[in-house]
PDB file of C-alpha atoms in Angstrom:
ATOM      1  CA  ALA V  17      27.839  -6.507 -40.048  1.00  0.00           C
ATOM      2  CA  VAL V  18      27.793  -7.697 -36.472  1.00  0.00           C
ATOM      3  CA  VAL V  19      30.687  -7.532 -34.039  1.00  0.00           C
ATOM      4  CA  SER V  20      30.031  -9.666 -30.979  1.00  0.00           C
ATOM      5  CA  THR V  21      31.082  -8.746 -27.480  1.00  0.00           C
ATOM      6  CA  GLN V  22      31.285 -10.701 -24.244  1.00  0.00           C
ATOM      7  CA  SER V  23      29.267  -9.045 -21.479  1.00  0.00           C
ATOM      8  CA  THR V  24      30.533 -10.926 -18.426  1.00  0.00           C
ATOM      9  CA  GLY V  25      33.805 -10.174 -16.671  1.00  0.00           C
ATOM     10  CA  ASP V  26      34.471 -13.851 -15.936  1.00  0.00           C
ATOM     11  CA  PRO V  27      37.999 -14.620 -17.234  1.00  0.00           C
ATOM     12  CA  ALA V  28      37.056 -18.140 -18.351  1.00  0.00           C
ATOM     13  CA  SER V  29      34.069 -16.811 -20.325  1.00  0.00           C
ATOM     14  CA  ILE V  30      36.180 -14.103 -21.912  1.00  0.00           C
ATOM     15  CA  GLN V  31      38.867 -16.605 -22.891  1.00  0.00           C
ATOM     16  CA  ARG V  32      36.281 -19.002 -24.346  1.00  0.00           C
ATOM     17  CA  PHE V  33      34.650 -16.150 -26.273  1.00  0.00           C
ATOM     18  CA  PHE V  34      38.054 -15.006 -27.562  1.00  0.00           C
ATOM     19  CA  MET V  35      38.946 -18.507 -28.764  1.00  0.00           C
ATOM     20  CA  GLU V  36      35.532 -18.917 -30.432  1.00  0.00           C
ATOM     21  CA  GLN V  37      36.017 -15.652 -32.302  1.00  0.00           C
ATOM     22  CA  VAL V  38      39.526 -16.587 -33.482  1.00  0.00           C
ATOM     23  CA  GLN V  39      38.340 -20.033 -34.589  1.00  0.00           C
ATOM     24  CA  SER V  40      35.314 -18.583 -36.398  1.00  0.00           C
ATOM     25  CA  GLY V  41      37.566 -16.020 -38.089  1.00  0.00           C
ATOM     26  CA  GLU V  42      39.921 -18.770 -39.265  1.00  0.00           C
ATOM     27  CA  GLU V  43      36.997 -20.815 -40.599  1.00  0.00           C
ATOM     28  CA  LYS V  44      35.540 -17.828 -42.467  1.00  0.00           C
ATOM     29  CA  LEU V  45      38.935 -16.978 -43.930  1.00  0.00           C
ATOM     30  CA  GLY V  46      39.374 -20.590 -45.056  1.00  0.00           C
ATOM     31  CA  MET V  47      36.008 -20.408 -46.848  1.00  0.00           C
ATOM     32  CA  GLY V  48      37.012 -17.195 -48.598  1.00  0.00           C
ATOM     33  CA  ASP V  49      34.652 -15.018 -46.512  1.00  0.00           C
ATOM     34  CA  THR V  50      37.093 -12.215 -45.765  1.00  0.00           C
ATOM     35  CA  ALA V  51      34.438  -9.826 -44.434  1.00  0.00           C
ATOM     36  CA  GLY V  52      33.164 -12.468 -41.999  1.00  0.00           C
ATOM     37  CA  ALA V  53      36.702 -13.304 -40.901  1.00  0.00           C
ATOM     38  CA  VAL V  54      37.464  -9.623 -40.327  1.00  0.00           C
ATOM     39  CA  ARG V  55      34.432  -9.212 -38.046  1.00  0.00           C
ATOM     40  CA  HIS V  56      35.370 -12.251 -35.928  1.00  0.00           C
ATOM     41  CA  PHE V  57      39.025 -11.233 -35.676  1.00  0.00           C
ATOM     42  CA  ALA V  58      37.952  -7.703 -34.659  1.00  0.00           C
ATOM     43  CA  SER V  59      35.800  -9.184 -31.877  1.00  0.00           C
ATOM     44  CA  ALA V  60      38.790 -11.223 -30.722  1.00  0.00           C
ATOM     45  CA  VAL V  61      41.121  -8.204 -30.699  1.00  0.00           C
ATOM     46  CA  LEU V  62      38.596  -6.124 -28.745  1.00  0.00           C
ATOM     47  CA  HIS V  63      38.573  -8.806 -26.029  1.00  0.00           C
ATOM     48  CA  CYS V  64      42.256  -9.665 -26.005  1.00  0.00           C
ATOM     49  CA  GLY V  65      44.495  -8.465 -23.218  1.00  0.00           C
ATOM     50  CA  GLN V  66      47.433  -8.614 -25.648  1.00  0.00           C
ATOM     51  CA  GLY V  67      45.845  -6.912 -28.651  1.00  0.00           C
ATOM     52  CA  TYR V  68      49.158  -5.778 -30.138  1.00  0.00           C
ATOM     53  CA  GLN V  69      50.546  -9.337 -30.057  1.00  0.00           C
ATOM     54  CA  LEU V  70      47.389 -10.660 -31.705  1.00  0.00           C
ATOM     55  CA  LEU V  71      47.691  -8.008 -34.411  1.00  0.00           C
ATOM     56  CA  GLN V  72      51.245  -9.190 -35.125  1.00  0.00           C
ATOM     57  CA  ILE V  73      50.081 -12.807 -35.349  1.00  0.00           C
ATOM     58  CA  LEU V  74      47.199 -11.909 -37.646  1.00  0.00           C
ATOM     59  CA  GLN V  75      49.512  -9.868 -39.871  1.00  0.00           C
ATOM     60  CA  SER V  76      51.879 -12.817 -40.260  1.00  0.00           C
ATOM     61  CA  THR V  77      49.116 -15.362 -40.923  1.00  0.00           C
ATOM     62  CA  MET V  78      46.449 -13.511 -42.930  1.00  0.00           C
ATOM     63  CA  PRO V  79      46.678 -12.845 -46.647  1.00  0.00           C
ATOM     64  CA  PRO V  80      47.804  -9.216 -47.179  1.00  0.00           C
ATOM     65  CA  GLU V  81      44.478  -8.066 -48.673  1.00  0.00           C
ATOM     66  CA  ALA V  82      42.511  -9.634 -45.813  1.00  0.00           C
ATOM     67  CA  TYR V  83      44.785  -8.006 -43.225  1.00  0.00           C
ATOM     68  CA  LYS V  84      44.397  -4.642 -44.979  1.00  0.00           C
ATOM     69  CA  GLU V  85      40.595  -4.993 -44.833  1.00  0.00           C
ATOM     70  CA  PHE V  86      40.865  -5.989 -41.164  1.00  0.00           C
ATOM     71  CA  MET V  87      42.979  -2.934 -40.313  1.00  0.00           C
ATOM     72  CA  GLU V  88      40.477  -0.677 -42.096  1.00  0.00           C
ATOM     73  CA  PHE V  89      37.560  -2.246 -40.205  1.00  0.00           C
ATOM     74  CA  LEU V  90      39.146  -2.353 -36.735  1.00  0.00           C
ATOM     75  CA  PRO V  91      38.984   1.404 -35.880  1.00  0.00           C
ATOM     76  CA  LYS V  92      35.296   1.466 -36.821  1.00  0.00           C
ATOM     77  CA  ALA V  93      34.621  -1.596 -34.672  1.00  0.00           C
ATOM     78  CA  GLN V  94      36.574  -0.073 -31.770  1.00  0.00           C
ATOM     79  CA  ALA V  95      34.610   3.165 -31.995  1.00  0.00           C
ATOM     80  CA  LYS V  96      31.289   1.321 -32.049  1.00  0.00           C
ATOM     81  CA  TYR V  97      32.404  -0.886 -29.144  1.00  0.00           C
ATOM     82  CA  SER V  98      33.486   2.147 -27.091  1.00  0.00           C
ATOM     83  CA  LYS V  99      30.243   3.977 -27.794  1.00  0.00           C
ATOM     84  CA  THR V 100      28.194   0.948 -26.756  1.00  0.00           C
ATOM     85  CA  MET V 101      30.222   0.402 -23.596  1.00  0.00           C
ATOM     86  CA  GLN V 102      29.879   4.081 -22.631  1.00  0.00           C
ATOM     87  CA  SER V 103      26.122   3.919 -23.024  1.00  0.00           C
ATOM     88  CA  LYS V 104      26.077   0.833 -20.792  1.00  0.00           C
ATOM     89  CA  MET V 105      27.956   2.739 -18.107  1.00  0.00           C
ATOM     90  CA  ALA V 106      25.497   5.648 -18.159  1.00  0.00           C
ATOM     91  CA  PRO V 107      23.123   5.684 -15.185  1.00  0.00           C
ATOM     92  CA  LYS V 108      19.679   4.256 -15.910  1.00  0.00           C
ATOM     93  CA  SER V 109      16.390   5.125 -14.329  1.00  0.00           C
ATOM     94  CA  ALA V 110      14.648   2.504 -12.197  1.00  0.00           C
ATOM     95  CA  ALA V 111      12.043   1.994 -14.953  1.00  0.00           C
ATOM     96  CA  GLN V 112      14.764   1.379 -17.561  1.00  0.00           C
ATOM     97  CA  GLN V 113      16.511  -1.129 -15.293  1.00  0.00           C
ATOM     98  CA  LYS V 114      13.303  -3.116 -14.728  1.00  0.00           C
ATOM     99  CA  SER V 115      12.345  -3.177 -18.398  1.00  0.00           C
ATOM    100  CA  ALA V 116      15.803  -4.119 -19.703  1.00  0.00           C
ATOM    101  CA  PRO V 117      15.973  -7.902 -20.159  1.00  0.00           C
ATOM    102  CA  ALA V 118      19.181  -9.768 -19.355  1.00  0.00           C
ATOM    103  CA  LYS V 119      20.890 -10.811 -22.595  1.00  0.00           C
ATOM    104  CA  SER V 120      24.281 -11.420 -24.125  1.00  0.00           C
ATOM    105  CA  GLU V 121      25.780  -8.376 -25.791  1.00  0.00           C
ATOM    106  CA  ARG V 122      25.870  -7.866 -29.551  1.00  0.00           C
ATOM    107  CA  ILE V 123      27.123  -4.716 -31.144  1.00  0.00           C
ATOM    108  CA  ILE V 124      25.658  -3.836 -34.491  1.00  0.00           C
ATOM    109  CA  ALA V 125      28.282  -2.113 -36.585  1.00  0.00           C
ATOM    110  CA  GLU V 126      26.320  -1.739 -39.789  1.00  0.00           C
ATOM    111  CA  GLU V 127      28.112   1.398 -40.860  1.00  0.00           C
ATOM    112  CA  ALA V 128      31.486  -0.285 -40.325  1.00  0.00           C
ATOM    113  CA  VAL V 129      31.183  -2.553 -43.371  1.00  0.00           C
ATOM    114  CA  ASP V 130      29.317  -1.372 -46.406  1.00  0.00           C
TER     115      ASP V 130
END
């Protein structure tokens, strides 16, 4: 499973990314792909300044089983996100900085969904 993250701090980019994740989650849920919806909603929550409010909205709009799966997945996604962000904050050698290509961030959370 893949949980996407937005790497830039630009508020407009973050908002666009957030909306894309919510929309993708709604589409997946509508197609019956609960696992896909859960991953997109988790990405949205991780990038939302009002995560608690979004959780309340999701709880009132998602089917109970889908919300349960989401709440089971979210801590795993948060842990993976935190670990990835911490590694990005660690100092890099000059050789690592030169060899690291610029790219958008993607967090692989394979162990989060089996």
